[in-house]
């Protein structure tokens, strides 16, 4: 091995993750992932996975039997919904008001569905009237797909209303809840959502790489009535079911054992806090951050009624260098915030307060750091005002 390069263990820096994901992973979750690896067919592991399904059903607010984590990031959860439910020729209305809606549209094309694309401006919620109109123009539509919490813009769309419209027109819904799960109200059964996917690294604050999904009865019927096989072997739910839903589990793929320990722990933590308490915490810390940002003379992109508390898209005012703000936040203060994507690149930066990242301490650290980063760019700030403004919000709560 004399030619082996001298590379030693990787020790990442300790950051505060206030970007669009991943969010800060709690020490309890990191500890869980460091526990001994067992075989993925070990009976103790099966017991843990049964608990996982119970915990996921709670997080999604559903009784759906088919609720489990796909062994891959949120994008594969997205793709799983489309490859299983869209058959060649199926008409699918996709609502795109940001990056992830456009990805859904791309999925429809690749599954050879017939795409009906409805676009809304980046920074605006999906317009229900446009969805109504699209159904009237395309009464043979089988599926409506939309993003509940559009992470690229910080916008929440009305998932309950959009689902209701789709059902009224005899279509199923596929919902992207990657950034909404655990952060804002989401009720799969009450709202009648047919297929939904999320991610481990946003509101759940687990390490990246797992995608909780849930499929309701109507989605399973659609799957069973397929005339063509699902074109993906790995994502074919008919095959995955044998592993997740049978008493005697059979080998499908090697489950990412330690990652699943982490997801289990993060879901235990969510259940301990309680979903409603988590939603309220996200809301409170968002209000506090917003008060602080306004004290710094900054404003949000999104109108109040559609703002996501867990993803704050901050408009970059004239005279500030957006890349410099992000670089200084990271290099001088150890805080990661996100850039704008696509149409919004350079126009916004994104402050995520997701899951375990949504804390009083993080909001304060972010405001203190921003204050000094802005001051370095000759932006007029009154030292201490931002945190004081945030404090008034917490003291009211
Ligand atoms: C992050 C994200 C995804 C993709 O998840 P990955 O884990 O990065 O593959 C999909 N949709 C939304 C809304 C997201 O925020």
XYZ file of C-alpha atoms and ligand atoms in Angstrom:
412
model
C 0.000 0.000 0.000
C 2.995 2.326 -0.312
C 1.278 4.155 -3.148
C -1.891 4.781 -1.172
C -2.606 8.500 -0.833
C -2.302 9.890 2.667
C -5.913 10.739 3.225
C -7.229 10.589 6.767
C -10.699 10.666 8.344
C -13.080 13.414 7.309
C -14.074 15.828 10.063
C -16.722 18.241 8.822
C -16.974 21.700 10.376
C -19.837 22.365 12.778
C -22.347 24.560 10.949
C -25.746 25.989 11.738
C -27.868 24.805 8.816
C -30.378 27.510 7.946
C -30.660 26.799 4.246
C -33.272 24.924 2.210
C -32.154 21.569 3.667
C -30.537 19.609 5.101
C -31.527 21.070 8.456
C -29.581 20.623 11.697
C -29.508 16.969 12.743
C -30.021 16.570 16.491
C -27.376 14.726 18.492
C -29.985 12.110 19.429
C -30.427 11.298 15.735
C -26.664 11.220 15.109
C -26.258 8.908 18.119
C -29.005 6.621 16.820
C -27.235 6.313 13.461
C -23.996 5.318 15.209
C -25.590 2.223 16.813
C -24.549 -1.263 15.648
C -25.608 -2.258 12.163
C -27.824 -5.342 12.156
C -29.016 -7.352 9.188
C -31.945 -5.764 7.376
C -33.931 -9.000 7.826
C -33.042 -9.241 11.552
C -36.238 -9.585 13.635
C -35.261 -6.650 15.862
C -34.876 -4.490 12.763
C -38.320 -5.573 11.510
C -39.812 -4.507 14.847
C -38.149 -1.107 14.532
C -39.581 -0.732 11.026
C -43.070 -1.588 12.234
C -42.743 1.263 14.728
C -41.437 3.458 11.938
C -44.630 2.925 9.954
C -46.739 3.865 12.984
C -44.645 7.009 13.527
C -44.830 7.967 9.849
C -48.602 7.537 9.825
C -48.750 9.956 12.737
C -46.519 12.482 10.957
C -48.629 12.265 7.778
C -51.896 12.050 9.768
C -53.019 8.972 7.889
C -54.141 5.398 8.419
C -52.746 4.348 5.025
C -51.232 0.870 5.345
C -48.769 1.678 2.577
C -46.725 4.299 4.410
C -42.964 3.739 4.485
C -39.621 5.402 3.732
C -38.199 4.906 0.230
C -34.469 4.123 0.479
C -33.367 7.225 -1.395
C -33.702 11.025 -1.273
C -36.915 12.998 -1.795
C -36.423 13.093 -5.555
C -36.848 9.311 -5.642
C -39.993 9.586 -3.520
C -41.247 11.970 -6.210
C -40.264 9.614 -8.992
C -41.838 6.636 -7.158
C -45.211 8.385 -7.190
C -45.005 9.147 -10.899
C -43.634 5.827 -12.184
C -46.230 3.856 -10.240
C -49.292 5.989 -10.878
C -48.750 7.439 -14.354
C -49.141 5.095 -17.302
C -48.177 6.079 -20.844
C -50.976 8.254 -22.223
C -52.418 9.252 -18.817
C -53.241 12.928 -18.726
C -51.634 14.692 -15.749
C -52.091 18.326 -14.726
C -48.936 19.638 -13.050
C -48.896 22.959 -11.200
C -45.485 24.589 -11.413
C -44.683 27.666 -9.339
C -41.018 26.899 -8.722
C -38.219 24.402 -9.211
C -39.953 21.343 -7.801
C -43.186 21.757 -9.762
C -41.082 21.824 -12.906
C -39.420 18.588 -11.818
C -42.831 16.983 -11.445
C -43.585 18.044 -15.027
C -40.344 16.428 -16.163
C -41.393 13.213 -14.400
C -44.680 13.173 -16.307
C -42.834 13.516 -19.614
C -40.440 10.706 -18.739
C -43.236 8.350 -17.720
C -44.788 9.235 -21.120
C -47.867 10.710 -19.530
C -49.623 13.557 -21.322
C -48.564 16.728 -19.546
C -50.903 19.662 -18.954
C -48.708 22.313 -17.371
C -50.152 25.171 -15.339
C -47.662 27.806 -14.347
C -47.791 30.435 -11.663
C -45.192 33.108 -11.031
C -42.318 32.093 -8.762
C -43.226 33.482 -5.351
C -46.989 32.990 -5.856
C -49.103 30.040 -4.672
C -50.827 27.733 -7.164
C -53.961 29.498 -8.424
C -56.961 27.179 -7.795
C -58.945 28.905 -10.556
C -56.331 27.905 -13.127
C -56.618 24.323 -11.899
C -60.432 24.434 -12.262
C -60.049 25.826 -15.779
C -57.516 23.153 -16.721
C -59.877 20.393 -15.563
C -62.704 21.946 -17.610
C -60.464 22.035 -20.679
C -59.175 18.492 -19.987
C -62.000 16.469 -18.389
C -60.140 13.208 -19.078
C -57.330 14.133 -16.647
C -56.330 11.237 -14.372
C -53.971 12.976 -11.919
C -53.279 16.430 -10.465
C -49.769 16.999 -9.097
C -48.571 19.958 -7.062
C -46.028 21.025 -4.445
C -47.452 21.807 -1.009
C -44.399 23.775 0.204
C -42.306 25.111 -2.690
C -38.823 25.300 -1.172
C -37.392 27.287 -4.080
C -39.652 30.262 -3.315
C -40.964 29.855 0.247
C -44.592 29.507 -0.894
C -47.363 27.328 0.524
C -50.202 26.271 -1.766
C -53.636 25.220 -0.521
C -53.273 21.434 -0.569
C -56.729 20.820 0.869
C -58.502 22.928 -1.770
C -56.445 21.615 -4.700
C -57.152 18.022 -3.613
C -60.851 18.784 -3.392
C -60.857 20.232 -6.932
C -59.080 17.153 -8.310
C -61.515 14.759 -6.645
C -64.500 16.728 -7.901
C -63.157 16.093 -11.401
C -62.473 12.400 -10.757
C -58.682 12.686 -10.610
C -56.126 11.529 -8.050
C -53.554 13.843 -6.470
C -49.799 13.482 -6.048
C -48.492 15.909 -3.435
C -44.901 16.981 -2.787
C -44.598 17.399 0.986
C -40.806 17.297 1.171
C -40.604 20.633 2.976
C -44.047 20.701 4.583
C -44.020 17.493 6.666
C -43.614 18.329 10.350
C -43.459 22.104 9.753
C -46.963 23.193 8.711
C -50.398 21.555 9.008
C -50.693 18.560 6.681
C -53.532 16.059 7.039
C -53.377 13.292 4.477
C -56.594 11.477 5.419
C -58.719 14.500 6.302
C -57.767 16.185 3.021
C -58.037 12.932 1.034
C -54.541 13.035 -0.455
C -53.955 9.937 -2.617
C -50.165 9.832 -2.920
C -47.589 11.897 -1.060
C -43.837 11.953 -0.606
C -41.461 13.783 1.713
C -37.792 13.814 2.686
C -35.816 12.970 5.789
C -33.620 16.083 5.852
C -36.036 19.008 5.995
C -38.810 19.215 8.609
C -37.841 15.864 10.112
C -34.202 16.911 10.611
C -32.761 13.493 9.954
C -29.724 12.976 7.708
C -30.512 13.208 3.963
C -31.222 10.126 1.894
C -34.653 8.783 2.845
C -38.053 9.632 1.467
C -41.194 8.858 3.487
C -44.153 8.132 1.192
C -47.799 7.221 1.678
C -50.327 5.806 -0.779
C -54.077 5.667 -0.217
C -56.677 3.171 -1.486
C -57.460 4.999 -4.740
C -53.766 5.180 -5.604
C -53.406 1.443 -4.994
C -56.401 0.750 -7.232
C -54.797 2.829 -9.972
C -51.592 0.839 -9.515
C -53.438 -2.492 -9.671
C -55.346 -1.503 -12.787
C -52.180 -0.760 -14.772
C -52.022 -2.380 -18.185
C -48.253 -1.981 -18.424
C -45.599 -2.944 -15.858
C -43.987 -0.161 -13.851
C -40.903 0.698 -15.903
C -38.614 1.017 -12.847
C -37.664 -2.207 -11.104
C -36.382 -0.510 -7.924
C -39.396 1.748 -7.450
C -42.111 -0.740 -8.463
C -44.443 -0.716 -5.444
C -45.728 -4.197 -6.260
C -42.249 -5.514 -5.470
C -41.461 -3.150 -2.584
C -44.703 -4.224 -0.897
C -43.315 -7.716 -0.343
C -40.642 -6.225 1.884
C -42.583 -3.559 3.735
C -46.040 -5.035 4.069
C -45.656 -8.775 4.467
C -45.355 -10.452 7.859
C -42.527 -12.528 6.423
C -40.235 -10.003 4.791
C -38.502 -11.015 1.623
C -35.377 -9.513 0.180
C -35.941 -6.602 -2.200
C -32.918 -4.398 -1.614
C -30.634 -3.935 1.388
C -32.341 -1.304 3.522
C -30.093 1.589 4.626
C -30.128 0.248 8.166
C -28.361 3.011 10.099
C -30.076 5.784 8.205
C -33.389 4.239 9.202
C -32.325 4.249 12.879
C -31.887 7.996 12.442
C -35.279 8.493 10.830
C -36.917 6.428 13.577
C -35.293 8.643 16.230
C -36.282 11.883 14.489
C -39.880 10.652 14.277
C -39.801 9.692 17.960
C -38.679 13.255 18.693
C -41.507 14.673 16.572
C -44.040 12.501 18.411
C -42.607 13.583 21.783
C -43.004 17.237 20.870
C -46.366 16.681 19.176
C -47.232 17.722 15.631
C -49.329 20.742 16.645
C -46.580 21.976 18.971
C -44.059 21.616 16.162
C -46.268 23.587 13.757
C -46.687 26.300 16.412
C -42.927 26.456 17.069
C -42.200 26.909 13.350
C -44.764 29.686 13.176
C -43.445 31.525 16.240
C -39.786 31.412 15.210
C -40.701 32.555 11.703
C -42.551 35.569 13.137
C -39.543 36.397 15.287
C -37.139 36.099 12.354
C -39.399 38.245 10.210
C -39.539 40.995 12.850
C -35.754 40.933 13.006
C -35.364 41.029 9.227
C -37.725 43.985 9.003
C -35.707 45.777 11.689
C -32.722 45.302 9.373
C -34.697 46.871 6.524
C -35.275 43.593 4.681
C -38.527 42.216 3.241
C -39.826 38.803 2.174
C -40.687 37.804 -1.393
C -43.972 36.103 -0.542
C -47.267 37.712 0.480
C -48.247 37.006 4.069
C -51.058 34.479 3.471
C -48.817 32.116 1.466
C -45.584 32.365 3.466
C -43.897 29.216 4.671
C -42.602 29.623 8.222
C -39.864 27.064 7.524
C -38.490 28.748 4.397
C -38.044 32.498 4.295
C -37.254 33.961 0.872
C -35.618 37.321 1.600
C -35.517 39.935 -1.169
C -32.015 41.225 -1.883
C -32.210 45.005 -1.854
C -30.364 47.222 -4.295
C -26.799 47.784 -3.090
C -26.256 44.402 -1.406
C -24.156 41.632 -2.917
C -26.131 38.414 -2.474
C -23.196 35.987 -2.956
C -21.144 38.028 -0.485
C -23.900 37.883 2.135
C -24.037 34.089 1.882
C -20.245 33.691 1.816
C -19.801 35.890 4.914
C -22.599 34.125 6.781
C -20.870 30.797 6.158
C -17.211 31.715 6.463
C -17.380 34.271 9.287
C -20.356 32.946 11.253
C -20.662 29.242 10.363
C -24.256 29.698 9.220
C -25.452 28.211 5.942
C -28.261 30.033 4.161
C -29.480 29.281 0.645
C -29.238 31.090 -2.679
C -32.143 31.809 -5.000
C -32.673 29.206 -7.712
C -33.615 29.550 -11.373
C -35.678 32.675 -12.026
C -34.869 33.957 -8.525
C -31.072 33.484 -8.572
C -29.417 36.622 -7.230
C -32.791 38.144 -6.314
C -33.373 36.356 -3.002
C -31.532 34.444 -0.351
C -33.348 31.715 1.554
C -33.325 31.264 5.319
C -34.641 27.894 6.381
C -36.004 27.309 9.874
C -36.892 23.648 9.435
C -37.345 21.046 12.128
C -34.508 21.047 14.617
C -33.103 24.224 13.002
C -36.168 26.213 14.077
C -34.972 27.379 17.499
C -34.821 30.656 19.376
C -31.028 30.375 19.554
C -30.702 29.914 15.786
C -32.965 32.853 14.961
C -30.884 35.055 17.267
C -27.589 33.774 15.863
C -28.834 34.393 12.341
C -29.954 37.956 13.069
C -26.744 38.851 14.906
C -24.676 37.475 12.038
C -26.777 39.145 9.344
C -26.503 42.463 11.134
C -22.726 42.355 11.005
C -22.598 40.954 7.453
C -24.856 43.753 6.212
C -22.916 46.400 8.134
C -19.742 45.223 6.400
C -21.468 46.082 3.101
C -22.212 49.599 4.417
C -25.868 48.741 4.939
C -27.249 51.008 7.624
C -28.105 48.973 10.736
C -28.708 49.858 14.374
C -26.785 47.305 16.429
C -29.068 45.107 18.542
C -32.320 46.238 16.968
C -32.986 43.047 15.018
C -32.694 40.705 18.001
C -34.711 43.132 20.141
C -37.495 43.057 17.523
C -37.437 39.249 17.545
C -37.566 39.224 21.356
C -40.828 41.169 21.347
C -42.416 38.378 19.278
C -41.288 35.622 21.647
C -42.363 37.584 24.707
C -45.857 38.001 23.204
C -46.160 34.253 22.553
C -35.599 19.108 -1.317
C -36.850 18.943 -2.093
C -37.043 17.890 -2.998
C -35.973 16.904 -3.329
O -35.513 16.196 -2.229
P -34.030 15.550 -2.269
O -33.940 14.830 -0.977
O -33.093 16.693 -2.430
O -33.985 14.639 -3.460
C -38.261 17.778 -3.640
N -39.247 18.677 -3.424
C -39.108 19.711 -2.584
C -40.235 20.671 -2.371
C -37.904 19.877 -1.898
O -37.749 20.916 -1.060
